[in-house]
PDB file of C-alpha atoms in Angstrom:
ATOM      1  CA  GLY A1298      -9.331  46.400 -11.293  1.00  0.00           C
ATOM      2  CA  ARG A1299      -8.105  45.929  -8.021  1.00  0.00           C
ATOM      3  CA  ASP A1300      -9.414  41.592  -9.006  1.00  0.00           C
ATOM      4  CA  HIS A1301      -6.330  40.378  -8.847  1.00  0.00           C
ATOM      5  CA  LEU A1302      -5.294  41.342  -4.951  1.00  0.00           C
ATOM      6  CA  CYS A1303      -7.954  39.280  -3.770  1.00  0.00           C
ATOM      7  CA  PRO A1304      -8.868  36.265  -6.611  1.00  0.00           C
ATOM      8  CA  LYS A1305     -11.966  34.708  -6.295  1.00  0.00           C
ATOM      9  CA  ARG A1306     -11.334  30.735  -5.414  1.00  0.00           C
ATOM     10  CA  ARG A1307     -14.360  28.405  -6.447  1.00  0.00           C
ATOM     11  CA  HIS A1308     -12.802  26.558  -2.373  1.00  0.00           C
ATOM     12  CA  LEU A1309     -12.227  28.581   0.276  1.00  0.00           C
ATOM     13  CA  TYR A1310     -12.157  25.427   2.559  1.00  0.00           C
ATOM     14  CA  HIS A1311      -9.362  22.637   2.436  1.00  0.00           C
ATOM     15  CA  PHE A1312     -10.736  19.534   1.958  1.00  0.00           C
ATOM     16  CA  GLY A1313      -8.060  17.559   4.398  1.00  0.00           C
ATOM     17  CA  GLN A1314      -9.594  13.296   3.734  1.00  0.00           C
ATOM     18  CA  THR A1315      -6.875  12.686   6.886  1.00  0.00           C
ATOM     19  CA  ARG A1316      -9.600  14.741   8.938  1.00  0.00           C
ATOM     20  CA  MET A1317     -13.003  13.785  10.379  1.00  0.00           C
ATOM     21  CA  ILE A1318     -16.261  15.461  11.432  1.00  0.00           C
ATOM     22  CA  LYS A1319     -17.442  12.853  14.323  1.00  0.00           C
ATOM     23  CA  LEU A1320     -20.676  12.868  15.784  1.00  0.00           C
ATOM     24  CA  ILE A1321     -21.365  11.442  19.254  1.00  0.00           C
ATOM     25  CA  CYS A1322     -25.209  11.273  20.080  1.00  0.00           C
ATOM     26  CA  VAL A1323     -26.872  10.098  23.241  1.00  0.00           C
ATOM     27  CA  GLY A1324     -29.955   7.895  21.931  1.00  0.00           C
ATOM     28  CA  LYS A1325     -30.976   6.062  18.818  1.00  0.00           C
ATOM     29  CA  LEU A1326     -33.290   7.754  16.049  1.00  0.00           C
ATOM     30  CA  LYS A1327     -36.608   5.464  15.588  1.00  0.00           C
ATOM     31  CA  GLU A1328     -38.891   7.028  13.741  1.00  0.00           C
ATOM     32  CA  LYS A1329     -37.708   5.418   9.665  1.00  0.00           C
ATOM     33  CA  ALA A1330     -38.484   9.269   7.843  1.00  0.00           C
ATOM     34  CA  LEU A1331     -36.204  10.921  10.550  1.00  0.00           C
ATOM     35  CA  ILE A1332     -33.819   8.203   9.723  1.00  0.00           C
ATOM     36  CA  SER A1333     -34.107   8.685   6.069  1.00  0.00           C
ATOM     37  CA  LEU A1334     -33.412  12.274   6.603  1.00  0.00           C
ATOM     38  CA  VAL A1335     -30.661  12.199   9.003  1.00  0.00           C
ATOM     39  CA  ASP A1336     -28.604   9.582   6.298  1.00  0.00           C
ATOM     40  CA  ASP A1337     -29.486  11.849   3.254  1.00  0.00           C
ATOM     41  CA  TYR A1338     -27.779  14.893   4.737  1.00  0.00           C
ATOM     42  CA  LEU A1339     -24.961  12.188   5.868  1.00  0.00           C
ATOM     43  CA  LYS A1340     -24.420  10.880   2.119  1.00  0.00           C
ATOM     44  CA  ARG A1341     -24.987  15.010   1.130  1.00  0.00           C
ATOM     45  CA  ILE A1342     -22.061  15.434   3.680  1.00  0.00           C
ATOM     46  CA  GLN A1343     -19.992  12.453   1.855  1.00  0.00           C
ATOM     47  CA  PRO A1344     -18.077  14.148  -0.671  1.00  0.00           C
ATOM     48  CA  TYR A1345     -16.757  17.407   1.130  1.00  0.00           C
ATOM     49  CA  HIS A1346     -15.901  15.524   4.502  1.00  0.00           C
ATOM     50  CA  LYS A1347     -15.451  12.753   6.027  1.00  0.00           C
ATOM     51  CA  ILE A1348     -17.709  11.871   8.713  1.00  0.00           C
ATOM     52  CA  ALA A1349     -18.763   9.361  11.204  1.00  0.00           C
ATOM     53  CA  VAL A1350     -21.366   8.820  13.338  1.00  0.00           C
ATOM     54  CA  LEU A1351     -21.438   7.482  17.422  1.00  0.00           C
ATOM     55  CA  GLU A1352     -24.481   6.400  18.854  1.00  0.00           C
ATOM     56  CA  LEU A1353     -24.052   6.200  22.453  1.00  0.00           C
ATOM     57  CA  SER A1354     -27.397   4.233  24.737  1.00  0.00           C
ATOM     58  CA  ASP A1355     -29.788   6.427  26.293  1.00  0.00           C
ATOM     59  CA  GLU A1356     -30.474   5.492  30.402  1.00  0.00           C
ATOM     60  CA  PRO A1357     -34.245   4.963  31.009  1.00  0.00           C
ATOM     61  CA  ASN A1358     -35.093   8.175  33.125  1.00  0.00           C
ATOM     62  CA  GLY A1359     -38.742   9.195  34.476  1.00  0.00           C
ATOM     63  CA  ASP A1360     -39.614  11.404  37.440  1.00  0.00           C
ATOM     64  CA  ASN A1361     -37.433   9.839  39.893  1.00  0.00           C
ATOM     65  CA  PRO A1362     -34.683  12.992  40.682  1.00  0.00           C
ATOM     66  CA  ALA A1363     -31.970  10.155  41.647  1.00  0.00           C
ATOM     67  CA  LEU A1364     -32.334   7.646  38.492  1.00  0.00           C
ATOM     68  CA  ASN A1365     -31.892  10.982  37.046  1.00  0.00           C
ATOM     69  CA  LEU A1366     -29.225  11.787  38.499  1.00  0.00           C
ATOM     70  CA  LYS A1367     -27.267   8.905  37.324  1.00  0.00           C
ATOM     71  CA  ALA A1368     -28.834   8.714  33.810  1.00  0.00           C
ATOM     72  CA  VAL A1369     -26.524  12.173  32.914  1.00  0.00           C
ATOM     73  CA  GLU A1370     -23.683  10.560  34.544  1.00  0.00           C
ATOM     74  CA  THR A1371     -23.441   7.646  32.763  1.00  0.00           C
ATOM     75  CA  GLU A1372     -24.852   9.533  29.674  1.00  0.00           C
ATOM     76  CA  SER A1373     -21.553  12.259  30.263  1.00  0.00           C
ATOM     77  CA  LYS A1374     -19.498   9.706  31.284  1.00  0.00           C
ATOM     78  CA  ALA A1375     -19.865   6.687  27.813  1.00  0.00           C
ATOM     79  CA  ILE A1376     -19.500  10.767  26.241  1.00  0.00           C
ATOM     80  CA  LEU A1377     -16.154  11.306  27.847  1.00  0.00           C
ATOM     81  CA  SER A1378     -14.871   8.548  27.053  1.00  0.00           C
ATOM     82  CA  ALA A1379     -15.807   8.504  23.402  1.00  0.00           C
ATOM     83  CA  ILE A1380     -13.749  11.659  23.287  1.00  0.00           C
ATOM     84  CA  SER A1381      -9.533  11.401  22.583  1.00  0.00           C
ATOM     85  CA  PRO A1382      -7.755  14.678  24.022  1.00  0.00           C
ATOM     86  CA  GLU A1383      -6.768  16.295  20.736  1.00  0.00           C
ATOM     87  CA  GLU A1384     -10.349  16.299  19.619  1.00  0.00           C
ATOM     88  CA  TRP A1385     -12.208  19.890  19.165  1.00  0.00           C
ATOM     89  CA  VAL A1386     -16.122  19.716  20.969  1.00  0.00           C
ATOM     90  CA  ILE A1387     -18.870  21.526  20.249  1.00  0.00           C
ATOM     91  CA  LEU A1388     -21.857  20.959  22.979  1.00  0.00           C
ATOM     92  CA  LEU A1389     -25.147  21.398  21.302  1.00  0.00           C
ATOM     93  CA  ASP A1390     -26.430  22.462  24.534  1.00  0.00           C
ATOM     94  CA  LEU A1391     -29.306  24.976  25.302  1.00  0.00           C
ATOM     95  CA  LYS A1392     -26.684  26.756  27.678  1.00  0.00           C
ATOM     96  CA  GLY A1393     -24.541  28.002  24.555  1.00  0.00           C
ATOM     97  CA  GLN A1394     -23.581  30.632  22.440  1.00  0.00           C
ATOM     98  CA  PRO A1395     -26.432  30.883  19.238  1.00  0.00           C
ATOM     99  CA  LEU A1396     -23.803  30.878  15.659  1.00  0.00           C
ATOM    100  CA  SER A1397     -25.768  31.699  12.697  1.00  0.00           C
ATOM    101  CA  SER A1398     -25.175  29.665   9.290  1.00  0.00           C
ATOM    102  CA  PRO A1399     -22.750  31.578   8.539  1.00  0.00           C
ATOM    103  CA  MET A1400     -20.858  31.649  12.138  1.00  0.00           C
ATOM    104  CA  LEU A1401     -20.536  27.753  11.700  1.00  0.00           C
ATOM    105  CA  ALA A1402     -18.646  27.643   7.695  1.00  0.00           C
ATOM    106  CA  GLN A1403     -16.208  30.031   9.630  1.00  0.00           C
ATOM    107  CA  THR A1404     -15.719  27.634  13.361  1.00  0.00           C
ATOM    108  CA  LEU A1405     -15.770  25.068  10.964  1.00  0.00           C
ATOM    109  CA  GLN A1406     -12.692  26.244   8.725  1.00  0.00           C
ATOM    110  CA  ASN A1407     -10.955  27.543  11.985  1.00  0.00           C
ATOM    111  CA  ALA A1408     -10.939  24.546  13.927  1.00  0.00           C
ATOM    112  CA  PHE A1409      -9.308  23.047  10.585  1.00  0.00           C
ATOM    113  CA  ASN A1410      -6.905  25.869   9.748  1.00  0.00           C
ATOM    114  CA  ARG A1411      -5.540  25.208  13.386  1.00  0.00           C
ATOM    115  CA  SER A1412      -4.756  21.640  12.439  1.00  0.00           C
ATOM    116  CA  VAL A1413      -7.918  19.742  14.131  1.00  0.00           C
ATOM    117  CA  LYS A1414      -7.816  16.879  12.958  1.00  0.00           C
ATOM    118  CA  THR A1415     -11.497  16.092  14.842  1.00  0.00           C
ATOM    119  CA  LEU A1416     -13.782  17.775  15.478  1.00  0.00           C
ATOM    120  CA  VAL A1417     -16.427  16.163  17.104  1.00  0.00           C
ATOM    121  CA  PHE A1418     -20.167  17.309  17.344  1.00  0.00           C
ATOM    122  CA  VAL A1419     -22.040  15.990  20.695  1.00  0.00           C
ATOM    123  CA  ILE A1420     -25.892  16.280  20.989  1.00  0.00           C
ATOM    124  CA  GLY A1421     -26.807  14.814  24.570  1.00  0.00           C
ATOM    125  CA  GLY A1422     -30.066  12.783  26.126  1.00  0.00           C
ATOM    126  CA  SER A1423     -32.996  14.188  26.943  1.00  0.00           C
ATOM    127  CA  LEU A1424     -31.524  15.447  30.367  1.00  0.00           C
ATOM    128  CA  GLY A1425     -28.586  17.251  29.319  1.00  0.00           C
ATOM    129  CA  VAL A1426     -25.032  16.326  29.549  1.00  0.00           C
ATOM    130  CA  SER A1427     -23.273  16.745  33.239  1.00  0.00           C
ATOM    131  CA  ASP A1428     -21.307  20.069  33.842  1.00  0.00           C
ATOM    132  CA  GLU A1429     -18.283  17.842  33.246  1.00  0.00           C
ATOM    133  CA  VAL A1430     -18.514  17.685  29.368  1.00  0.00           C
ATOM    134  CA  ARG A1431     -19.575  21.497  29.661  1.00  0.00           C
ATOM    135  CA  GLN A1432     -15.995  21.987  30.570  1.00  0.00           C
ATOM    136  CA  ARG A1433     -14.751  19.420  28.254  1.00  0.00           C
ATOM    137  CA  ALA A1434     -16.378  21.232  25.194  1.00  0.00           C
ATOM    138  CA  ASN A1435     -14.179  24.271  23.226  1.00  0.00           C
ATOM    139  CA  LEU A1436     -17.473  25.963  21.794  1.00  0.00           C
ATOM    140  CA  ILE A1437     -20.889  25.296  23.274  1.00  0.00           C
ATOM    141  CA  TRP A1438     -23.716  25.756  20.497  1.00  0.00           C
ATOM    142  CA  LYS A1439     -26.940  26.598  21.415  1.00  0.00           C
ATOM    143  CA  LEU A1440     -29.013  25.673  17.691  1.00  0.00           C
ATOM    144  CA  SER A1441     -32.317  27.375  18.936  1.00  0.00           C
ATOM    145  CA  ASP A1442     -34.068  28.481  21.945  1.00  0.00           C
ATOM    146  CA  ASN A1443     -36.491  26.303  21.716  1.00  0.00           C
ATOM    147  CA  THR A1444     -36.767  23.425  23.261  1.00  0.00           C
ATOM    148  CA  PHE A1445     -36.097  20.084  19.757  1.00  0.00           C
ATOM    149  CA  PRO A1446     -36.489  15.848  20.203  1.00  0.00           C
ATOM    150  CA  HIS A1447     -33.320  14.488  20.060  1.00  0.00           C
ATOM    151  CA  GLY A1448     -33.984  13.301  16.814  1.00  0.00           C
ATOM    152  CA  LEU A1449     -34.681  16.996  15.449  1.00  0.00           C
ATOM    153  CA  VAL A1450     -31.728  17.966  16.272  1.00  0.00           C
ATOM    154  CA  ARG A1451     -29.318  15.149  15.040  1.00  0.00           C
ATOM    155  CA  LEU A1452     -31.649  16.531  11.832  1.00  0.00           C
ATOM    156  CA  LEU A1453     -30.577  20.397  12.074  1.00  0.00           C
ATOM    157  CA  LEU A1454     -27.452  19.260  13.031  1.00  0.00           C
ATOM    158  CA  THR A1455     -26.737  17.916   9.374  1.00  0.00           C
ATOM    159  CA  GLU A1456     -28.938  19.819   8.052  1.00  0.00           C
ATOM    160  CA  GLN A1457     -26.012  22.388   9.179  1.00  0.00           C
ATOM    161  CA  LEU A1458     -22.881  20.793   8.308  1.00  0.00           C
ATOM    162  CA  TYR A1459     -24.032  20.604   5.133  1.00  0.00           C
ATOM    163  CA  ARG A1460     -25.337  24.359   4.732  1.00  0.00           C
ATOM    164  CA  SER A1461     -21.887  24.965   6.388  1.00  0.00           C
ATOM    165  CA  PHE A1462     -19.946  22.804   3.532  1.00  0.00           C
ATOM    166  CA  LYS A1463     -21.909  24.529   0.795  1.00  0.00           C
ATOM    167  CA  ILE A1464     -20.985  28.545   1.955  1.00  0.00           C
ATOM    168  CA  LEU A1465     -17.344  27.067   2.345  1.00  0.00           C
ATOM    169  CA  SER A1466     -16.940  26.070  -0.910  1.00  0.00           C
ATOM    170  CA  ASN A1467     -19.034  28.932  -2.226  1.00  0.00           C
ATOM    171  CA  GLN A1468     -22.268  26.707  -3.816  1.00  0.00           C
ATOM    172  CA  THR A1469     -25.393  28.050  -3.817  1.00  0.00           C
ATOM    173  CA  TYR A1470     -27.493  26.449  -1.588  1.00  0.00           C
ATOM    174  CA  HIS A1471     -31.461  26.910  -0.869  1.00  0.00           C
ATOM    175  CA  LYS A1472     -32.608  29.483   1.604  1.00  0.00           C
TER     176      LYS A1472
END
């Protein structure tokens, strides 16, 4: 009897193509297998949502603390210059809060319900990001307690975005 009060909708998510997801990534993917996997998930996401990847140069770093500080500052300035004031930013960072897959899907839904036009995910360089980038972020997401190479984080992010769209569309996706 209560079905008429809560009809099951096939799509809970509004697929507005004027909206955009932008991935800002410090560093380029080098491994062919990783490039192929990330590209596969980007293609899977496209029927659901417009998505773009912006790769920024990673700065040389090593054992020199001054050089490392300069690298973080330079990379962080490049990140901030790639973000518009109206964009909603999620920074992937070990100091963030964990989000389950359903929570990430709900975060996407909530952002677009608030008429966010561009949702930006930021993956910083190997040394992290400046406090200015953390302050600019609307949400800081800890993907895992573990540390992963940059390319693997990009793969995990694209997979989780694809999974989010499957969740929001009430479509099954293997666990």
